[in-house]
XYZ file of C-alpha atoms in Angstrom:
572
model
C 12.176 11.678 -18.705
C 10.216 14.489 -20.364
C 7.216 16.169 -18.789
C 4.924 18.969 -19.860
C 3.373 21.701 -17.745
C -0.354 22.359 -17.611
C -2.401 25.484 -17.024
C -5.490 25.190 -14.808
C -8.145 27.752 -15.736
C -11.360 28.210 -13.815
C -14.013 29.848 -15.992
C -16.564 31.496 -13.728
C -20.077 32.595 -14.444
C -20.828 36.293 -14.273
C -22.653 36.039 -10.932
C -20.198 33.618 -9.275
C -17.602 34.976 -6.791
C -13.919 34.238 -7.317
C -12.309 31.677 -4.978
C -9.743 32.911 -2.475
C -6.102 31.933 -2.963
C -6.703 29.902 -6.118
C -4.427 31.842 -8.449
C -0.821 30.687 -8.791
C 2.027 31.070 -11.247
C 5.498 29.583 -11.380
C 8.587 31.752 -11.238
C 8.630 33.568 -14.591
C 10.040 36.819 -15.818
C 6.593 38.087 -16.824
C 4.322 39.958 -14.448
C 0.709 39.059 -13.707
C -0.582 41.800 -16.004
C 1.607 40.625 -18.889
C 0.517 37.022 -18.445
C -3.150 38.071 -18.320
C -2.745 40.195 -21.444
C -0.988 37.389 -23.330
C -3.531 34.815 -22.202
C -6.567 36.871 -23.224
C -4.980 38.245 -26.385
C -6.847 35.835 -28.672
C -10.101 36.343 -26.785
C -9.772 40.143 -26.924
C -9.114 40.047 -30.681
C -12.153 37.806 -31.234
C -14.521 39.869 -29.071
C -13.284 43.351 -30.003
C -15.940 45.465 -31.698
C -18.688 42.889 -31.268
C -22.150 43.563 -29.969
C -23.295 41.826 -26.746
C -25.394 39.392 -28.767
C -22.461 38.521 -31.032
C -20.176 38.116 -27.997
C -22.671 35.733 -26.402
C -22.895 33.741 -29.657
C -19.089 33.451 -29.934
C -18.722 32.410 -26.284
C -21.503 29.839 -26.583
C -19.953 28.473 -29.777
C -16.583 27.877 -28.090
C -18.105 26.438 -24.941
C -19.969 23.897 -27.047
C -22.023 21.361 -25.114
C -20.197 21.975 -21.864
C -22.405 23.401 -19.165
C -21.439 25.413 -16.125
C -21.826 23.460 -12.925
C -20.964 23.939 -9.284
C -17.242 23.520 -8.636
C -16.378 22.710 -5.011
C -12.900 23.839 -3.909
C -11.743 22.524 -0.520
C -8.505 23.937 0.880
C -6.491 21.748 3.258
C -3.462 23.162 5.057
C -1.146 20.995 7.201
C -1.047 23.726 9.909
C -4.267 25.749 9.614
C -4.430 28.932 11.610
C -7.569 29.475 13.615
C -9.242 32.646 12.566
C -12.185 34.172 14.343
C -13.989 36.939 12.503
C -16.493 38.990 14.364
C -18.069 42.163 13.109
C -20.620 44.365 14.774
C -22.393 47.522 13.844
C -20.830 50.851 14.752
C -23.895 51.851 16.640
C -23.544 48.840 18.972
C -19.867 49.504 19.771
C -20.777 52.408 22.096
C -22.755 51.489 25.154
C -25.222 53.916 26.622
C -24.789 54.811 30.242
C -28.422 54.035 30.998
C -30.470 50.949 30.236
C -32.589 51.100 27.054
C -36.301 51.371 27.277
C -36.958 48.114 25.313
C -34.862 44.965 24.500
C -35.144 45.640 20.763
C -32.941 48.735 21.095
C -30.029 46.524 22.257
C -29.792 44.808 18.820
C -27.682 46.373 16.033
C -29.198 47.240 12.690
C -27.018 44.610 10.870
C -25.535 41.326 12.122
C -22.712 39.695 10.118
C -22.481 35.914 10.284
C -20.847 33.023 8.379
C -22.557 29.733 7.573
C -20.736 26.540 6.585
C -17.098 25.532 6.428
C -14.767 28.497 5.646
C -12.251 26.147 3.974
C -14.824 24.976 1.362
C -15.838 27.303 -1.467
C -18.547 26.653 -4.064
C -18.325 28.506 -7.354
C -20.247 28.142 -10.597
C -18.273 27.603 -13.764
C -16.181 25.254 -15.912
C -12.736 23.791 -15.181
C -10.316 23.936 -18.149
C -6.977 22.144 -18.422
C -4.428 23.395 -20.951
C -1.090 21.797 -21.783
C 1.946 23.811 -22.807
C 3.457 22.818 -26.144
C 7.038 22.719 -24.851
C 8.478 19.688 -23.038
C 11.072 19.765 -20.279
C 13.224 17.048 -18.733
C 13.359 16.247 -15.048
C 17.130 15.855 -15.270
C 17.635 19.407 -16.536
C 18.303 22.152 -14.032
C 15.471 24.384 -15.217
C 12.650 26.120 -13.480
C 9.392 24.247 -13.670
C 6.868 24.704 -10.883
C 6.333 24.077 -7.192
C 2.685 23.055 -7.743
C 1.616 19.586 -8.876
C -1.838 18.437 -9.925
C -3.221 14.942 -9.359
C -5.484 14.634 -12.389
C -7.816 11.817 -11.360
C -8.414 10.709 -7.775
C -11.207 8.110 -7.367
C -14.220 9.297 -5.412
C -13.904 6.278 -3.104
C -10.710 7.829 -1.732
C -11.692 10.189 1.085
C -9.790 13.234 2.309
C -8.304 11.176 5.155
C -7.053 8.575 2.657
C -5.546 11.382 0.554
C -3.786 12.820 3.602
C -2.363 9.383 4.398
C -1.201 9.055 0.786
C 0.777 12.333 0.935
C 1.767 11.942 4.607
C 5.558 11.575 3.928
C 5.541 15.086 2.381
C 3.363 16.900 4.943
C 6.254 19.039 6.150
C 6.928 20.500 2.692
C 3.287 20.955 1.572
C 1.971 24.493 1.953
C -1.642 23.725 1.026
C -3.820 21.369 -0.992
C -6.945 22.275 -2.947
C -9.450 19.507 -3.701
C -11.541 20.426 -6.757
C -14.786 18.588 -7.459
C -16.709 19.440 -10.618
C -19.378 17.597 -12.611
C -17.012 14.740 -13.509
C -18.487 11.632 -11.825
C -16.592 9.278 -9.497
C -13.400 11.349 -9.410
C -11.889 14.687 -8.395
C -8.724 16.694 -8.907
C -6.134 17.870 -6.341
C -3.722 20.831 -6.538
C -0.724 20.525 -4.178
C 1.542 23.532 -3.516
C 5.024 22.626 -2.178
C 7.572 24.796 -0.438
C 10.109 24.480 -3.267
C 10.534 22.930 -6.689
C 12.924 20.277 -5.292
C 10.162 19.030 -2.990
C 7.744 18.935 -5.938
C 10.277 16.960 -8.008
C 10.746 14.487 -5.139
C 6.974 14.010 -4.845
C 6.672 13.561 -8.637
C 9.427 10.930 -8.792
C 8.024 9.016 -5.806
C 4.294 8.927 -6.611
C 3.845 9.327 -10.380
C 2.303 6.088 -11.691
C 1.951 4.662 -8.175
C -1.275 2.919 -7.134
C -3.374 4.691 -4.528
C -3.780 1.376 -2.697
C -2.991 -2.283 -3.219
C -6.629 -3.286 -3.857
C -7.792 -0.994 -6.667
C -6.118 -0.482 -10.040
C -6.306 3.343 -10.054
C -2.884 4.998 -10.278
C -1.700 8.475 -9.379
C -1.301 10.653 -12.510
C 0.760 13.771 -11.783
C 1.449 16.855 -13.908
C 3.273 20.093 -13.158
C 1.102 23.219 -12.990
C 2.604 26.275 -14.629
C -0.135 28.551 -13.370
C -3.665 28.496 -11.997
C -5.895 31.353 -13.086
C -9.474 32.520 -12.686
C -11.337 34.372 -15.472
C -14.909 35.364 -16.010
C -16.813 33.815 -18.870
C -17.590 37.242 -20.343
C -13.825 37.915 -20.724
C -13.517 35.011 -23.152
C -12.177 32.357 -20.781
C -13.454 29.553 -23.016
C -11.744 30.847 -26.172
C -8.495 29.199 -27.400
C -5.227 30.332 -25.779
C -2.039 31.003 -27.694
C 0.699 28.323 -27.264
C -1.654 26.141 -25.201
C -3.675 23.042 -26.070
C -6.766 22.141 -24.061
C -6.834 18.559 -22.789
C -10.080 16.802 -23.798
C -11.815 14.056 -21.836
C -11.873 10.396 -22.817
C -15.477 9.411 -23.503
C -14.884 5.889 -22.167
C -13.349 6.586 -18.737
C -14.221 10.336 -18.541
C -10.618 11.217 -17.574
C -8.373 13.908 -18.994
C -6.224 12.784 -21.916
C -2.539 13.736 -21.864
C -0.046 11.887 -24.056
C 2.723 12.581 -21.535
C 0.766 10.541 -18.983
C -1.108 7.950 -21.072
C -1.084 6.890 -24.717
C -3.711 8.620 -26.892
C -5.266 6.844 -29.888
C -7.167 8.770 -32.583
C -9.516 6.638 -34.692
C -10.488 7.026 -38.362
C -13.503 9.103 -37.387
C -11.193 11.671 -35.676
C -12.210 10.765 -32.125
C -9.479 10.396 -29.479
C -9.403 7.943 -26.565
C -6.976 6.421 -24.117
C -5.366 3.401 -25.738
C -6.080 1.303 -22.640
C -9.740 2.366 -22.652
C -10.108 1.463 -26.320
C -8.574 -1.941 -25.608
C -11.277 -2.592 -23.012
C -13.943 -1.528 -25.549
C -15.081 -4.908 -26.848
C -16.854 -3.581 -29.946
C -14.911 -2.698 -33.125
C -16.969 0.471 -33.640
C -16.172 3.944 -32.316
C -17.619 4.547 -28.795
C -18.878 7.978 -29.914
C -20.212 7.673 -33.488
C -20.238 3.859 -33.873
C -18.103 4.045 -37.000
C -16.652 0.622 -37.821
C -12.890 0.963 -37.570
C -11.797 -2.526 -38.666
C -13.603 -5.545 -40.149
C -14.628 -8.415 -37.951
C -11.547 -10.243 -36.664
C -10.788 -13.565 -38.337
C -9.096 -16.255 -36.335
C -5.775 -17.391 -37.776
C -5.838 -20.886 -39.271
C -3.231 -23.441 -38.295
C -2.807 -27.180 -38.289
C -4.551 -28.809 -35.363
C -1.635 -31.217 -34.786
C 1.631 -29.391 -35.565
C 0.429 -25.756 -35.627
C 1.953 -24.760 -38.988
C 0.175 -22.083 -41.039
C 1.343 -23.054 -44.548
C -0.318 -25.430 -47.071
C -3.431 -26.024 -44.961
C -6.415 -28.209 -45.934
C -9.819 -28.190 -44.241
C -12.051 -31.246 -44.160
C -15.436 -30.489 -45.749
C -17.141 -33.105 -43.551
C -16.053 -32.202 -40.003
C -13.988 -29.003 -40.421
C -10.637 -30.500 -39.362
C -7.639 -28.397 -40.475
C -4.406 -30.218 -41.301
C -1.205 -29.604 -43.224
C -0.625 -30.966 -46.734
C 1.292 -34.057 -47.740
C 4.412 -31.987 -48.483
C 4.616 -30.743 -44.873
C 3.575 -33.343 -42.267
C 0.658 -35.112 -44.032
C -1.773 -34.442 -41.142
C -4.675 -33.836 -43.574
C -4.065 -37.202 -45.246
C -3.694 -38.916 -41.866
C -7.079 -37.490 -40.938
C -8.516 -39.091 -44.093
C -6.971 -42.457 -43.185
C -8.458 -42.303 -39.676
C -11.951 -40.981 -40.530
C -12.357 -41.790 -44.261
C -13.448 -38.181 -44.875
C -12.850 -37.957 -48.616
C -13.074 -34.272 -49.470
C -10.689 -31.545 -48.262
C -10.404 -27.941 -49.462
C -7.198 -25.950 -49.703
C -7.543 -22.704 -47.758
C -5.379 -20.585 -50.039
C -7.143 -21.126 -53.413
C -10.315 -22.985 -52.294
C -9.623 -26.007 -54.466
C -11.229 -29.281 -53.364
C -9.286 -32.562 -53.338
C -10.818 -36.036 -53.458
C -8.648 -38.512 -51.546
C -10.674 -41.503 -52.855
C -10.302 -40.536 -56.527
C -6.919 -38.857 -55.901
C -7.811 -35.792 -57.993
C -9.324 -32.293 -57.748
C -13.122 -32.064 -57.716
C -13.438 -28.317 -57.057
C -15.779 -27.946 -60.090
C -18.613 -29.001 -57.791
C -20.864 -26.094 -56.781
C -24.066 -25.712 -54.766
C -27.259 -26.101 -56.733
C -29.666 -23.190 -56.620
C -32.708 -25.451 -56.457
C -31.976 -27.753 -53.513
C -28.572 -26.536 -52.270
C -26.762 -29.816 -53.017
C -23.181 -29.909 -54.285
C -23.059 -30.559 -58.066
C -20.425 -30.263 -60.784
C -20.467 -26.980 -62.650
C -19.562 -26.849 -66.324
C -20.295 -24.028 -68.660
C -19.993 -23.824 -72.384
C -20.256 -20.172 -73.048
C -23.322 -18.965 -71.157
C -25.301 -22.263 -71.081
C -24.798 -25.235 -68.809
C -25.532 -28.839 -69.514
C -28.467 -29.725 -67.308
C -28.219 -33.418 -68.013
C -24.670 -33.621 -66.812
C -25.594 -31.641 -63.751
C -28.404 -34.091 -62.940
C -26.093 -37.083 -63.350
C -23.445 -35.432 -61.203
C -26.065 -34.622 -58.652
C -27.192 -38.242 -58.514
C -23.606 -39.432 -58.344
C -22.866 -37.015 -55.551
C -25.949 -38.200 -53.654
C -24.740 -41.816 -53.857
C -21.256 -40.731 -52.844
C -22.568 -38.677 -49.952
C -24.722 -41.607 -48.803
C -21.738 -43.954 -48.841
C -19.665 -41.405 -47.011
C -22.330 -40.949 -44.352
C -22.632 -44.732 -43.964
C -18.888 -45.045 -43.522
C -18.997 -42.219 -41.028
C -21.794 -43.978 -39.134
C -19.738 -47.171 -38.951
C -16.644 -45.225 -37.927
C -18.407 -43.351 -35.131
C -20.200 -46.483 -33.902
C -16.879 -48.305 -33.674
C -15.415 -45.315 -31.926
C -18.322 -45.286 -29.473
C -17.779 -49.010 -28.776
C -14.086 -48.362 -28.132
C -14.928 -45.436 -25.892
C -17.449 -47.548 -23.959
C -14.830 -50.255 -23.499
C -12.225 -47.758 -22.403
C -14.743 -46.120 -20.098
C -15.673 -49.490 -18.541
C -12.010 -50.292 -17.968
C -11.471 -46.877 -16.461
C -14.510 -47.332 -14.213
C -13.185 -50.689 -13.003
C -9.802 -49.114 -12.309
C -11.487 -46.264 -10.460
C -13.493 -48.764 -8.373
C -10.314 -50.630 -7.453
C -8.598 -47.381 -6.577
C -11.659 -46.323 -4.600
C -11.580 -49.572 -2.637
C -7.892 -49.096 -1.924
C -8.602 -45.546 -0.861
C -11.354 -46.722 1.510
C -9.014 -49.303 3.045
C -6.327 -46.693 3.419
C -8.847 -44.334 5.023
C -9.867 -47.045 7.503
C -6.235 -47.682 8.440
C -5.702 -43.947 8.780
C -8.767 -43.698 11.035
C -7.394 -46.476 13.285
C -4.048 -44.752 13.322
C -5.784 -41.477 14.130
C -7.651 -43.080 17.052
C -4.380 -44.493 18.401
C -2.742 -41.104 18.037
C -5.670 -39.457 19.830
C -5.298 -41.895 22.728
C -1.564 -41.251 22.845
C -2.285 -37.569 22.747
C -4.671 -37.865 25.718
C -2.053 -39.824 27.667
C 0.592 -37.253 26.818
C -1.784 -34.460 27.817
C -2.382 -36.148 31.196
C 1.368 -36.488 31.706
C 1.802 -32.887 30.707
C -0.885 -31.906 33.237
C 0.905 -33.817 36.017
C 4.225 -32.324 35.015
C 2.706 -28.857 34.957
C 1.304 -29.457 38.446
C 4.720 -30.592 39.688
C 6.367 -27.637 38.014
C 3.911 -25.225 39.646
C 4.462 -26.906 43.038
C 8.221 -26.776 42.624
C 7.947 -23.173 41.551
C 5.985 -22.401 44.727
C 8.554 -24.198 46.882
C 11.356 -22.429 45.051
C 9.725 -19.103 45.788
C 9.353 -20.064 49.474
C 12.992 -21.150 49.627
C 14.025 -17.909 47.992
C 11.995 -15.922 50.541
C 13.518 -17.951 53.405
C 17.000 -17.473 51.996
C 16.321 -13.785 51.734
C 15.194 -13.662 55.406
C 18.223 -15.670 56.514
C 20.520 -13.329 54.654
C 18.831 -10.378 56.330
C 19.212 -12.070 59.763
C 22.835 -12.843 58.947
C 23.473 -9.199 58.201
C 21.834 -8.145 61.474
C 23.832 -10.722 63.463
C 27.054 -9.671 61.803
C 26.400 -6.068 62.777
C 25.619 -7.154 66.346
C 28.796 -9.254 66.424
C 30.820 -6.266 65.332
C 29.256 -4.188 68.126
C 29.965 -6.943 70.696
C 33.575 -7.176 69.541
C 33.916 -3.419 69.886
C 32.476 -3.524 73.411
C 34.705 -6.443 74.357
C 37.747 -4.617 73.081
C 36.829 -1.544 75.137
C 36.243 -3.723 78.235
C 39.631 -5.374 77.764
C 41.311 -1.997 77.502
C 39.585 -0.825 80.703
C 40.560 -4.049 82.477
C 44.204 -3.608 81.401
C 44.169 -0.102 82.814
C 42.715 -1.396 86.095
C 45.373 -4.134 86.270
C 48.130 -1.585 85.767
C 46.674 0.631 88.489
C 46.321 -2.323 90.897
C 49.912 -3.339 90.204
C 51.036 0.183 91.080
C 48.957 0.161 94.245
C 50.381 -3.271 95.159
C 53.889 -1.988 94.602
C 53.148 0.969 96.902
C 51.748 -1.343 99.550
C 54.763 -3.611 99.329
C 57.043 -0.609 99.523
C 55.156 0.601 102.559
C 55.352 -2.726 104.315
C 59.036 -3.112 103.486
C 59.767 0.396 104.770
C 57.798 -0.221 107.962
C 59.640 -3.510 108.547
C 62.967 -1.842 108.068
C 62.012 1.057 110.334
C 60.933 -1.377 113.046
C 64.275 -3.090 112.812
C 66.165 0.168 113.206
C 67.291 1.391 116.642
C 65.264 3.771 118.710
C 67.348 6.782 117.896
C 67.051 6.314 114.236
C 63.349 5.775 114.445
C 63.036 8.975 116.564
C 65.021 10.861 113.997
C 62.946 9.505 111.206
C 59.780 10.358 113.093
C 60.828 13.935 113.499
C 61.970 14.137 109.885
C 60.023 14.140 106.576
C 60.370 11.783 103.600
C 59.652 13.003 100.064
C 59.104 10.459 97.322
C 59.652 11.615 93.737
C 57.124 10.859 91.057
C 58.026 7.632 89.232
C 56.380 8.600 85.970
C 54.431 11.451 84.524
C 51.400 9.253 84.157
C 50.871 9.082 87.951
C 48.013 11.285 89.072
C 48.211 13.816 91.890
C 45.666 11.853 93.800
C 47.987 8.851 94.013
C 50.798 11.077 95.352
C 48.593 12.434 98.059
C 47.629 8.963 99.089
C 51.278 7.913 99.359
C 52.059 11.027 101.397
C 49.270 10.276 103.750
C 50.436 6.730 104.140
C 53.916 8.019 104.911
C 52.598 10.219 107.603
C 50.659 7.349 109.018
C 53.795 5.293 108.878
C 55.632 7.912 110.779
């Protein structure tokens, strides 16, 4: 795919200020001064040594009928930096230690202010578009440009719509400049990308794409080699070497570039878009009204088979049919309508089907316009023969008209009969349709009743479902409470089991202690019984003596030993 680069030149009036940040150039080996010198080389050669009046004449001659108008340049940046500019007078920067005598002394001599939107600049001049003569391919790894121009954006597309259109590439767009000049219903947009790869991606994605699905306007993109600003007095309107200025189409008022759209140059040396010239209904030039082609003639073909060879046209009704050596449609037309005369379209010879010969010697009379036979002998014509042929032709034409009247009357009768039959059939069909509609209405009433019954059943079922849903929720809440109570009871049961286990352990300890005490009591009683059975001497000896009982186990407490010792003493 080959593309060409364009050069955007803004020609400013002498009193107009230059826009900020408008100039741009792609990566080239030439410096800005070299490019400016090369660009204005032709203008400098044309204006060198000329007086101011001659310079003005040359500039006006190259500008032509173009007039300088206000060019509005709006800069849009994806991430604009907020800038606050404030300037005061030097005299107001130092404050006096004491209050001034009057309020007017507090004001500075000059106050700087800004009015309007700082991102919108209005200059006065002409916008030029030049195309470079060399073509480059998108597949080649060559340096092109990181700036792309959208040639024609419809005025109905606002800035917000444009931002939505380029939204997928917002991260790689450095800035956009919307340029509005005197061209009605459209504007131009310059988009600067971060790199050439991003510009190529945007070009491949959006070139030829519709701005929206409703309108037919498409996005026309071109690469911008450089954007420059020159004053009109420097010769900005003069031709540039190796560049061709893109004119405007006088039909659609858009720029014409053959790399974007097809260009058609007419015989009068006026160029237009081929699509615009197709929509131009007139055959004349839209600019000078020069007739390019003769009036179009519709191609003749047989009405029945569509062939375009050996065609004959009926001189009575204008029917076109093929000859007897093709499909005989012209002769069949004669058999159906009894139209006698037919003329061959190639050589304009007239054939008489009734006489089965050529009668093309008949011509129109200059006196009354009737068809008569024309015969010349040298430069004189036989008036008598012409009169007789005229009379004969009148009789023949009368008979032909009478036969045509009979033919068309019969045809009308047949059409009336066919129409009556068709009307009767339509009435029968209409009656059947009415009956069918009645049956469908009864069926519809039955279906409506069934629908009402089904709706009532659905209402009852919905009520039951809602009631069951409520009961289900209550059951779920009750189940939840029971589960919570079950958890609490289980915890209490575990506590009770723990307490019972502790009580059982304490009881076992008490039983063991009671068993030990019982064993001591039994031992005491048994010892006392035995002592009572002993003789007096032995008891006296035991009374004077002392009995020590060893500890049975280490688990016995000192308190229990003391109690046994006491009992022993009491026993003694």
